[in-house]
PDB file of C-alpha atoms in Angstrom:
ATOM      1  CA  MET A   1      -7.052 -21.032 -25.533  1.00 51.00           C
ATOM      2  CA  ARG A   2      -4.615 -18.257 -25.502  1.00 57.00           C
ATOM      3  CA  LYS A   3      -0.799 -19.570 -26.735  1.00 55.00           C
ATOM      4  CA  PRO A   4       1.828 -20.534 -24.490  1.00 57.00           C
ATOM      5  CA  ILE A   5       4.527 -17.089 -23.254  1.00 58.00           C
ATOM      6  CA  GLN A   6       7.392 -18.248 -25.244  1.00 55.00           C
ATOM      7  CA  PRO A   7       9.980 -18.758 -22.601  1.00 52.00           C
ATOM      8  CA  GLN A   8      12.362 -15.583 -22.927  1.00 53.00           C
ATOM      9  CA  PRO A   9      16.437 -16.740 -23.364  1.00 53.00           C
ATOM     10  CA  LYS A  10      18.274 -16.838 -20.655  1.00 61.00           C
ATOM     11  CA  LEU A  11      15.455 -15.774 -18.213  1.00 69.00           C
ATOM     12  CA  ARG A  12      14.737 -17.671 -15.726  1.00 89.00           C
ATOM     13  CA  SER A  13      13.596 -14.876 -12.411  1.00 93.00           C
ATOM     14  CA  VAL A  14      11.909 -11.718 -12.431  1.00 95.00           C
ATOM     15  CA  VAL A  15      10.760  -9.364  -9.470  1.00 95.00           C
ATOM     16  CA  THR A  16       6.903  -8.803  -8.780  1.00 96.00           C
ATOM     17  CA  TYR A  17       5.885  -5.385  -7.498  1.00 96.00           C
ATOM     18  CA  LEU A  18       1.969  -5.538  -5.403  1.00 94.00           C
ATOM     19  CA  ARG A  19       0.011  -2.696  -4.266  1.00 92.00           C
ATOM     20  CA  VAL A  20      -2.832  -1.823  -2.973  1.00 88.00           C
ATOM     21  CA  SER A  21      -4.354   1.686  -2.372  1.00 79.00           C
ATOM     22  CA  THR A  22      -4.281   3.231   0.879  1.00 59.00           C
ATOM     23  CA  ASP A  23      -7.615   2.849   1.738  1.00 48.00           C
ATOM     24  CA  SER A  24      -8.258  -0.476   2.075  1.00 48.00           C
ATOM     25  CA  GLN A  25      -7.361  -4.110   0.229  1.00 48.00           C
ATOM     26  CA  GLY A  26      -8.943  -3.838  -3.292  1.00 46.00           C
ATOM     27  CA  SER A  27     -10.901  -1.248  -2.499  1.00 45.00           C
ATOM     28  CA  ASP A  28      -9.693  -0.175  -6.229  1.00 47.00           C
ATOM     29  CA  GLY A  29     -10.870  -4.160  -7.667  1.00 53.00           C
ATOM     30  CA  LEU A  30      -7.452  -5.830  -6.760  1.00 74.00           C
ATOM     31  CA  GLY A  31      -6.432  -6.440  -4.084  1.00 84.00           C
ATOM     32  CA  ILE A  32      -2.805  -8.475  -3.232  1.00 88.00           C
ATOM     33  CA  GLU A  33      -4.135 -11.723  -3.484  1.00 88.00           C
ATOM     34  CA  ALA A  34      -5.672 -11.288  -7.421  1.00 90.00           C
ATOM     35  CA  GLN A  35      -3.167  -9.308  -8.714  1.00 92.00           C
ATOM     36  CA  ARG A  36      -0.503 -11.672  -7.247  1.00 93.00           C
ATOM     37  CA  SER A  37      -2.921 -14.965  -8.641  1.00 93.00           C
ATOM     38  CA  LEU A  38      -2.552 -13.011 -11.769  1.00 93.00           C
ATOM     39  CA  ILE A  39       1.515 -13.097 -12.215  1.00 95.00           C
ATOM     40  CA  ALA A  40       1.639 -17.151 -11.600  1.00 94.00           C
ATOM     41  CA  ARG A  41      -0.548 -17.367 -14.004  1.00 94.00           C
ATOM     42  CA  TYR A  42       1.711 -14.660 -16.372  1.00 95.00           C
ATOM     43  CA  LEU A  43       4.605 -16.591 -14.721  1.00 95.00           C
ATOM     44  CA  GLU A  44       3.376 -20.366 -15.665  1.00 94.00           C
ATOM     45  CA  ARG A  45       3.160 -19.206 -19.059  1.00 93.00           C
ATOM     46  CA  ALA A  46       6.580 -17.650 -19.626  1.00 92.00           C
ATOM     47  CA  GLY A  47       8.322 -20.580 -17.617  1.00 93.00           C
ATOM     48  CA  LEU A  48       9.800 -17.943 -14.886  1.00 94.00           C
ATOM     49  CA  SER A  49      10.192 -17.997 -11.660  1.00 94.00           C
ATOM     50  CA  ILE A  50      10.028 -15.638  -8.794  1.00 94.00           C
ATOM     51  CA  GLU A  51      13.443 -13.618  -7.699  1.00 94.00           C
ATOM     52  CA  ARG A  52      11.479 -11.762  -5.066  1.00 93.00           C
ATOM     53  CA  GLU A  53       8.322 -10.545  -4.063  1.00 94.00           C
ATOM     54  CA  PHE A  54       7.448  -6.801  -2.937  1.00 93.00           C
ATOM     55  CA  ILE A  55       4.282  -5.540  -1.204  1.00 92.00           C
ATOM     56  CA  GLU A  56       3.209  -1.851  -1.330  1.00 90.00           C
ATOM     57  CA  VAL A  57       0.487  -0.687   0.666  1.00 86.00           C
ATOM     58  CA  GLN A  58       0.810   3.424  -0.698  1.00 84.00           C
ATOM     59  CA  SER A  59      -1.243   5.519  -3.239  1.00 81.00           C
ATOM     60  CA  GLY A  60      -0.560   4.918  -7.150  1.00 78.00           C
ATOM     61  CA  GLY A  61      -0.686   8.714  -7.261  1.00 78.00           C
ATOM     62  CA  ASP A  62       2.151   8.635  -4.987  1.00 80.00           C
ATOM     63  CA  ASP A  63       5.346   8.184  -6.922  1.00 82.00           C
ATOM     64  CA  GLN A  64       7.481   8.223  -3.466  1.00 85.00           C
ATOM     65  CA  ARG A  65       7.235   4.783  -2.867  1.00 89.00           C
ATOM     66  CA  PRO A  66      10.226   3.115  -0.577  1.00 90.00           C
ATOM     67  CA  LYS A  67       8.694  -1.120  -1.646  1.00 92.00           C
ATOM     68  CA  LEU A  68       8.605   0.268  -5.375  1.00 93.00           C
ATOM     69  CA  ALA A  69      12.142   1.633  -5.226  1.00 93.00           C
ATOM     70  CA  GLU A  70      13.840  -1.221  -3.495  1.00 93.00           C
ATOM     71  CA  ALA A  71      12.338  -3.008  -6.472  1.00 94.00           C
ATOM     72  CA  LEU A  72      13.707  -1.490  -9.389  1.00 94.00           C
ATOM     73  CA  GLN A  73      16.485  -1.030  -7.068  1.00 94.00           C
ATOM     74  CA  LEU A  74      17.167  -5.117  -6.988  1.00 94.00           C
ATOM     75  CA  SER A  75      15.284  -5.435 -10.974  1.00 93.00           C
ATOM     76  CA  LYS A  76      18.708  -2.824 -12.129  1.00 93.00           C
ATOM     77  CA  ALA A  77      21.270  -4.955 -10.331  1.00 93.00           C
ATOM     78  CA  LEU A  78      19.994  -8.216 -11.036  1.00 92.00           C
ATOM     79  CA  LYS A  79      19.210  -7.494 -15.322  1.00 93.00           C
ATOM     80  CA  ILE A  80      16.199  -9.235 -14.753  1.00 95.00           C
ATOM     81  CA  PRO A  81      12.362  -7.678 -15.178  1.00 95.00           C
ATOM     82  CA  LEU A  82       9.892  -6.977 -12.892  1.00 96.00           C
ATOM     83  CA  VAL A  83       6.736  -8.109 -13.054  1.00 96.00           C
ATOM     84  CA  VAL A  84       3.779  -6.067 -12.388  1.00 95.00           C
ATOM     85  CA  ALA A  85      -0.378  -7.478 -12.392  1.00 94.00           C
ATOM     86  CA  LYS A  86      -1.643  -4.657 -14.474  1.00 92.00           C
ATOM     87  CA  GLN A  87      -0.040  -1.410 -15.693  1.00 91.00           C
ATOM     88  CA  ASP A  88      -1.599   0.868 -12.954  1.00 89.00           C
ATOM     89  CA  ARG A  89      -0.420  -1.737  -9.914  1.00 92.00           C
ATOM     90  CA  LEU A  90       3.409  -0.050 -11.393  1.00 91.00           C
ATOM     91  CA  SER A  91       1.748   4.832 -11.051  1.00 89.00           C
ATOM     92  CA  ARG A  92      -1.311   6.108 -12.287  1.00 87.00           C
ATOM     93  CA  ASN A  93       0.342   9.076 -13.402  1.00 85.00           C
ATOM     94  CA  ALA A  94       0.560   8.803 -16.485  1.00 86.00           C
ATOM     95  CA  SER A  95       4.647  10.342 -16.844  1.00 87.00           C
ATOM     96  CA  PHE A  96       6.077   8.276 -13.428  1.00 88.00           C
ATOM     97  CA  ALA A  97       5.206   5.655 -15.376  1.00 89.00           C
ATOM     98  CA  LEU A  98       5.735   6.008 -18.633  1.00 90.00           C
ATOM     99  CA  LYS A  99       8.923   7.421 -17.508  1.00 91.00           C
ATOM    100  CA  LEU A 100       9.342   4.104 -16.136  1.00 91.00           C
ATOM    101  CA  PHE A 101       8.768   1.758 -18.471  1.00 92.00           C
ATOM    102  CA  SER A 102      11.869   3.998 -20.430  1.00 91.00           C
ATOM    103  CA  THR A 103      14.102   3.312 -18.379  1.00 93.00           C
ATOM    104  CA  HIS A 104      13.194  -0.354 -16.453  1.00 93.00           C
ATOM    105  CA  LYS A 105      12.473  -3.648 -17.736  1.00 94.00           C
ATOM    106  CA  ILE A 106       8.845  -3.431 -16.660  1.00 93.00           C
ATOM    107  CA  ILE A 107       6.442  -6.563 -18.065  1.00 94.00           C
ATOM    108  CA  VAL A 108       2.344  -6.352 -17.099  1.00 94.00           C
ATOM    109  CA  ALA A 109       1.410  -9.804 -16.914  1.00 94.00           C
ATOM    110  CA  GLU A 110      -1.954  -8.786 -17.752  1.00 91.00           C
ATOM    111  CA  SER A 111      -0.443  -7.680 -21.410  1.00 91.00           C
ATOM    112  CA  PRO A 112       2.877  -8.963 -21.530  1.00 91.00           C
ATOM    113  CA  GLU A 113       2.916  -7.301 -25.397  1.00 90.00           C
ATOM    114  CA  ASP A 114       2.142  -4.308 -25.398  1.00 88.00           C
ATOM    115  CA  SER A 115       2.882  -1.488 -27.715  1.00 87.00           C
ATOM    116  CA  ARG A 116       4.501   1.638 -26.461  1.00 85.00           C
ATOM    117  CA  LEU A 117       1.432   3.818 -27.654  1.00 89.00           C
ATOM    118  CA  ALA A 118      -0.798   1.126 -25.398  1.00 88.00           C
ATOM    119  CA  ARG A 119       1.383   1.476 -22.501  1.00 87.00           C
ATOM    120  CA  GLY A 120       0.701   5.148 -22.930  1.00 87.00           C
ATOM    121  CA  VAL A 121      -2.951   5.204 -24.050  1.00 88.00           C
ATOM    122  CA  LYS A 122      -3.431   2.888 -20.488  1.00 87.00           C
ATOM    123  CA  ALA A 123      -0.729   5.599 -18.649  1.00 80.00           C
ATOM    124  CA  VAL A 124      -3.473   8.934 -19.984  1.00 86.00           C
ATOM    125  CA  VAL A 125      -6.466   6.405 -18.730  1.00 86.00           C
ATOM    126  CA  ASP A 126      -5.204   5.710 -15.284  1.00 80.00           C
ATOM    127  CA  ASP A 127      -4.363   9.185 -15.426  1.00 82.00           C
ATOM    128  CA  GLU A 128      -7.480  10.412 -15.339  1.00 82.00           C
ATOM    129  CA  GLU A 129      -8.740   7.951 -13.384  1.00 80.00           C
ATOM    130  CA  ARG A 130      -6.185   9.029 -10.657  1.00 75.00           C
ATOM    131  CA  VAL A 131      -7.941  12.499 -10.636  1.00 77.00           C
ATOM    132  CA  ARG A 132     -11.283  11.635 -10.294  1.00 81.00           C
ATOM    133  CA  ILE A 133     -10.442   9.164  -7.328  1.00 75.00           C
ATOM    134  CA  ALA A 134      -8.678  12.364  -5.789  1.00 74.00           C
ATOM    135  CA  THR A 135     -11.847  14.539  -6.637  1.00 78.00           C
ATOM    136  CA  ARG A 136     -13.979  12.262  -4.277  1.00 76.00           C
ATOM    137  CA  THR A 137     -11.385  12.355  -1.468  1.00 71.00           C
ATOM    138  CA  ARG A 138     -11.870  16.363  -1.541  1.00 74.00           C
ATOM    139  CA  GLN A 139     -14.985  16.051  -1.662  1.00 74.00           C
ATOM    140  CA  ALA A 140     -15.705  13.261   0.968  1.00 71.00           C
ATOM    141  CA  LEU A 141     -13.716  15.559   3.227  1.00 68.00           C
ATOM    142  CA  GLU A 142     -15.767  18.060   3.324  1.00 73.00           C
ATOM    143  CA  GLU A 143     -18.463  16.528   3.721  1.00 72.00           C
ATOM    144  CA  LEU A 144     -17.121  14.869   6.655  1.00 63.00           C
ATOM    145  CA  LYS A 145     -16.191  18.129   7.584  1.00 66.00           C
ATOM    146  CA  LYS A 146     -19.435  19.867   7.708  1.00 70.00           C
ATOM    147  CA  ARG A 147     -21.262  17.000   9.064  1.00 68.00           C
ATOM    148  CA  ALA A 148     -18.393  16.696  11.857  1.00 65.00           C
ATOM    149  CA  ASP A 149     -18.057  20.320  13.528  1.00 69.00           C
ATOM    150  CA  SER A 150     -20.672  19.604  16.220  1.00 69.00           C
ATOM    151  CA  LEU A 151     -17.684  16.722  17.622  1.00 71.00           C
ATOM    152  CA  PRO A 152     -16.071  18.500  20.862  1.00 73.00           C
ATOM    153  CA  VAL A 153     -12.533  18.433  20.281  1.00 69.00           C
ATOM    154  CA  GLY A 154     -10.338  16.164  20.726  1.00 68.00           C
ATOM    155  CA  SER A 155     -12.692  13.533  18.428  1.00 69.00           C
ATOM    156  CA  VAL A 156     -11.178  10.912  16.622  1.00 69.00           C
ATOM    157  CA  ILE A 157     -13.306   9.447  13.513  1.00 67.00           C
ATOM    158  CA  VAL A 158     -11.545   6.458  11.625  1.00 65.00           C
ATOM    159  CA  SER A 159     -13.913   6.412   7.849  1.00 61.00           C
ATOM    160  CA  LYS A 160     -14.829   3.090   5.768  1.00 55.00           C
ATOM    161  CA  ARG A 161     -11.769   3.585   4.235  1.00 56.00           C
ATOM    162  CA  ASN A 162     -10.009   3.394   6.643  1.00 58.00           C
ATOM    163  CA  ARG A 163      -8.748   7.214   7.159  1.00 63.00           C
ATOM    164  CA  ILE A 164      -8.295   9.214  10.914  1.00 68.00           C
ATOM    165  CA  HIS A 165      -9.942  12.311  10.799  1.00 66.00           C
ATOM    166  CA  HIS A 166      -8.352  14.232  14.494  1.00 69.00           C
ATOM    167  CA  LYS A 167      -9.964  17.402  15.535  1.00 69.00           C
ATOM    168  CA  ILE A 168      -7.918  19.168  16.535  1.00 68.00           C
ATOM    169  CA  GLY A 169      -9.994  22.461  17.644  1.00 69.00           C
ATOM    170  CA  GLU A 170     -12.846  24.087  16.427  1.00 69.00           C
ATOM    171  CA  GLY A 171     -12.942  24.295  12.532  1.00 66.00           C
ATOM    172  CA  LYS A 172      -9.352  22.689  12.403  1.00 68.00           C
ATOM    173  CA  TRP A 173      -9.401  18.624  11.372  1.00 63.00           C
ATOM    174  CA  ILE A 174      -6.199  16.636  10.299  1.00 69.00           C
ATOM    175  CA  THR A 175      -6.729  14.060   8.080  1.00 67.00           C
ATOM    176  CA  GLU A 176      -4.383  11.372   8.373  1.00 63.00           C
ATOM    177  CA  GLY A 177      -4.442   8.589   5.667  1.00 55.00           C
ATOM    178  CA  ILE A 178      -2.625   5.772   5.598  1.00 43.00           C
ATOM    179  CA  ALA A 179       0.396   6.370   3.927  1.00 34.00           C
ATOM    180  CA  GLY A 180       0.956   9.753   5.940  1.00 39.00           C
ATOM    181  CA  GLU A 181      -1.103  12.594   4.126  1.00 40.00           C
ATOM    182  CA  ARG A 182      -2.298  15.311   5.779  1.00 42.00           C
ATOM    183  CA  LYS A 183      -5.173  17.582   5.144  1.00 44.00           C
ATOM    184  CA  HIS A 184      -6.047  20.637   7.385  1.00 43.00           C
ATOM    185  CA  PHE A 185      -9.803  21.770   7.155  1.00 43.00           C
ATOM    186  CA  GLY A 186      -9.124  25.458   8.979  1.00 44.00           C
ATOM    187  CA  GLY A 187      -6.712  27.563  11.111  1.00 43.00           C
ATOM    188  CA  ASN A 188      -2.527  27.520  11.302  1.00 41.00           C
ATOM    189  CA  PRO A 189      -1.782  24.331   8.933  1.00 39.00           C
ATOM    190  CA  HIS A 190       1.905  24.164  11.597  1.00 39.00           C
ATOM    191  CA  LEU A 191      -0.990  22.790  14.311  1.00 39.00           C
ATOM    192  CA  SER A 192      -0.032  19.426  12.812  1.00 42.00           C
ATOM    193  CA  THR A 193       3.636  19.589  13.287  1.00 40.00           C
ATOM    194  CA  ALA A 194       3.542  20.633  17.120  1.00 40.00           C
ATOM    195  CA  SER A 195       0.613  18.121  17.433  1.00 43.00           C
ATOM    196  CA  ALA A 196       3.453  15.440  16.230  1.00 40.00           C
ATOM    197  CA  LYS A 197       5.991  16.494  18.492  1.00 43.00           C
ATOM    198  CA  GLY A 198       4.396  15.126  21.770  1.00 53.00           C
ATOM    199  CA  ALA A 199       2.069  11.767  22.934  1.00 61.00           C
ATOM    200  CA  GLU A 200      -0.263  12.613  20.603  1.00 63.00           C
ATOM    201  CA  GLY A 201       2.271  12.728  17.494  1.00 65.00           C
ATOM    202  CA  LYS A 202       3.399   9.516  18.505  1.00 75.00           C
ATOM    203  CA  ARG A 203       0.050   7.918  18.797  1.00 77.00           C
ATOM    204  CA  LEU A 204      -1.065   9.842  15.738  1.00 76.00           C
ATOM    205  CA  SER A 205       1.685   7.181  14.078  1.00 78.00           C
ATOM    206  CA  ALA A 206       1.043   4.513  15.571  1.00 83.00           C
ATOM    207  CA  ASP A 207      -2.180   4.716  14.190  1.00 82.00           C
ATOM    208  CA  ARG A 208      -1.350   5.271  10.815  1.00 82.00           C
ATOM    209  CA  PHE A 209       1.562   2.569  10.956  1.00 85.00           C
ATOM    210  CA  ALA A 210      -1.166  -0.006  11.808  1.00 85.00           C
ATOM    211  CA  LEU A 211      -3.329   0.583   8.982  1.00 84.00           C
ATOM    212  CA  SER A 212      -1.053   1.133   6.392  1.00 84.00           C
ATOM    213  CA  VAL A 213      -0.421  -3.092   7.854  1.00 86.00           C
ATOM    214  CA  LEU A 214      -3.901  -3.976   7.953  1.00 86.00           C
ATOM    215  CA  PRO A 215      -4.111  -5.213   4.475  1.00 85.00           C
ATOM    216  CA  VAL A 216      -1.579  -8.022   4.697  1.00 87.00           C
ATOM    217  CA  LEU A 217      -2.387  -8.885   7.852  1.00 88.00           C
ATOM    218  CA  ARG A 218      -6.738  -8.889   6.742  1.00 86.00           C
ATOM    219  CA  GLU A 219      -4.722 -11.423   3.763  1.00 85.00           C
ATOM    220  CA  LEU A 220      -2.353 -13.486   6.488  1.00 86.00           C
ATOM    221  CA  PHE A 221      -5.843 -14.782   8.675  1.00 81.00           C
ATOM    222  CA  GLU A 222      -7.963 -15.161   6.249  1.00 80.00           C
ATOM    223  CA  LYS A 223      -5.763 -16.617   3.352  1.00 76.00           C
ATOM    224  CA  GLY A 224      -3.029 -17.697   5.136  1.00 71.00           C
ATOM    225  CA  LYS A 225      -5.323 -19.014   7.587  1.00 74.00           C
ATOM    226  CA  LEU A 226      -2.684 -17.891  10.155  1.00 76.00           C
ATOM    227  CA  SER A 227      -4.072 -16.602  14.045  1.00 73.00           C
ATOM    228  CA  THR A 228      -1.761 -16.939  16.371  1.00 86.00           C
ATOM    229  CA  SER A 229       0.830 -13.686  16.849  1.00 87.00           C
ATOM    230  CA  PRO A 230       3.637 -15.964  16.163  1.00 89.00           C
ATOM    231  CA  GLU A 231       2.789 -16.766  12.511  1.00 89.00           C
ATOM    232  CA  LEU A 232       2.182 -13.462  12.225  1.00 90.00           C
ATOM    233  CA  ALA A 233       5.752 -11.778  12.501  1.00 89.00           C
ATOM    234  CA  ASP A 234       7.632 -14.855  10.896  1.00 89.00           C
ATOM    235  CA  ALA A 235       5.214 -14.564   7.718  1.00 89.00           C
ATOM    236  CA  LEU A 236       5.891 -10.421   7.909  1.00 90.00           C
ATOM    237  CA  ASN A 237       9.263 -11.358   8.223  1.00 88.00           C
ATOM    238  CA  ALA A 238       9.024 -13.696   5.080  1.00 87.00           C
ATOM    239  CA  ARG A 239       7.710 -10.774   2.752  1.00 86.00           C
ATOM    240  CA  GLY A 240       9.572  -8.126   3.771  1.00 84.00           C
ATOM    241  CA  VAL A 241       6.934  -5.886   5.466  1.00 87.00           C
ATOM    242  CA  ARG A 242       9.017  -3.482   7.874  1.00 86.00           C
ATOM    243  CA  PRO A 243       7.738  -3.025  11.263  1.00 88.00           C
ATOM    244  CA  SER A 244       7.586   0.578  13.264  1.00 82.00           C
ATOM    245  CA  THR A 245      10.451  -0.099  14.677  1.00 77.00           C
ATOM    246  CA  TYR A 246      13.175  -0.797  11.638  1.00 68.00           C
ATOM    247  CA  LYS A 247      16.070   1.243  10.360  1.00 62.00           C
ATOM    248  CA  GLU A 248      18.369   1.219   7.383  1.00 57.00           C
ATOM    249  CA  GLY A 249      21.012  -1.198   8.270  1.00 56.00           C
ATOM    250  CA  VAL A 250      19.989  -3.316  11.672  1.00 56.00           C
ATOM    251  CA  ARG A 251      19.535  -6.753  11.630  1.00 57.00           C
ATOM    252  CA  GLU A 252      17.087  -6.462  14.628  1.00 60.00           C
ATOM    253  CA  SER A 253      14.666  -4.697  13.333  1.00 76.00           C
ATOM    254  CA  ARG A 254      12.093  -7.623  12.896  1.00 86.00           C
ATOM    255  CA  TRP A 255       8.684  -8.268  13.369  1.00 90.00           C
ATOM    256  CA  HIS A 256       8.099 -10.182  17.254  1.00 90.00           C
ATOM    257  CA  PRO A 257       5.077 -11.818  18.186  1.00 90.00           C
ATOM    258  CA  SER A 258       4.907  -8.505  20.809  1.00 90.00           C
ATOM    259  CA  GLY A 259       4.815  -6.216  17.915  1.00 90.00           C
ATOM    260  CA  VAL A 260       1.541  -8.469  16.410  1.00 90.00           C
ATOM    261  CA  ARG A 261       0.128  -7.586  19.367  1.00 90.00           C
ATOM    262  CA  ASN A 262       0.139  -4.443  19.525  1.00 90.00           C
ATOM    263  CA  VAL A 263      -0.589  -3.788  16.082  1.00 90.00           C
ATOM    264  CA  ILE A 264      -3.695  -6.148  16.117  1.00 89.00           C
ATOM    265  CA  SER A 265      -4.749  -4.943  19.655  1.00 87.00           C
ATOM    266  CA  ARG A 266      -4.371  -1.227  18.450  1.00 87.00           C
ATOM    267  CA  LEU A 267      -6.606  -1.578  14.997  1.00 84.00           C
ATOM    268  CA  GLU A 268      -9.510  -3.215  17.291  1.00 83.00           C
ATOM    269  CA  ARG A 269      -9.316   0.108  19.623  1.00 82.00           C
ATOM    270  CA  LEU A 270      -9.529   1.957  16.002  1.00 79.00           C
ATOM    271  CA  GLY A 271     -12.885  -0.201  14.980  1.00 76.00           C
ATOM    272  CA  GLN A 272     -10.661  -1.995  12.696  1.00 78.00           C
ATOM    273  CA  PRO A 273     -10.406  -5.616  13.527  1.00 79.00           C
ATOM    274  CA  VAL A 274      -7.750  -8.243  11.898  1.00 78.00           C
ATOM    275  CA  ALA A 275     -10.834 -10.997  12.401  1.00 67.00           C
ATOM    276  CA  VAL A 276     -11.268 -12.889  16.135  1.00 46.00           C
ATOM    277  CA  VAL A 277      -7.904 -14.273  16.247  1.00 43.00           C
ATOM    278  CA  ALA A 278      -6.023 -15.642  19.570  1.00 40.00           C
ATOM    279  CA  VAL A 279      -2.768 -13.375  19.293  1.00 43.00           C
ATOM    280  CA  GLN A 280      -0.922 -15.542  22.082  1.00 45.00           C
TER     281      GLN A 280
END
């Protein structure tokens, strides 16, 4: 039986950060609910509570993460730790992860007693996995290009890993991941910029945004038993998930039932339904 963790003196609350990859919730083996459960067990043993929870849907290899930045900023301002379920939820970039550990108070729920050496070893292992993931993704995209060359211009493919592939010309594709990265297969790399200036660019942006909130919507429906657009809108606002209309400092930038319905309809058109819900 595990020994109870001794409560830290004068420490009662923490900031928590949960992250899933850009592909799909739990595709890397640790979805939002699993992370939350792991953190909850640690907090119970340590006698701590959650000040605020941050959720982000973005690659662990990407260091530019708005939610992580917010979580770190709040943690520092309140002088309380940031808690993550596993070290790779913080980052899969070794240098970035170790820098965060050196500049912020961060606790890993899975192994809170890790030494600096243990953290360093895990950071290197996570970084190697990041490279392998990138290699597999690149190979998969190249294979997709070969298979899709016969499709007509204007074709759109949504892969099993929620990546959107747009054919913009013969031998020319734009691949958009949920986080918004783009890869070009031949032709002029500025074509994506030109495309983004018109209605096509807005549509791609809306598709990308809808897919970015898909994991959270599915969790709310499956775990939270929420089935109507007003319920989902309230839950998204409570979790701090930003709508596509979000603007810094604007209080009205909140989720509304109509916005939830629009996102769900778009996901259905992309072949990625949240569930059979009554979007009233």
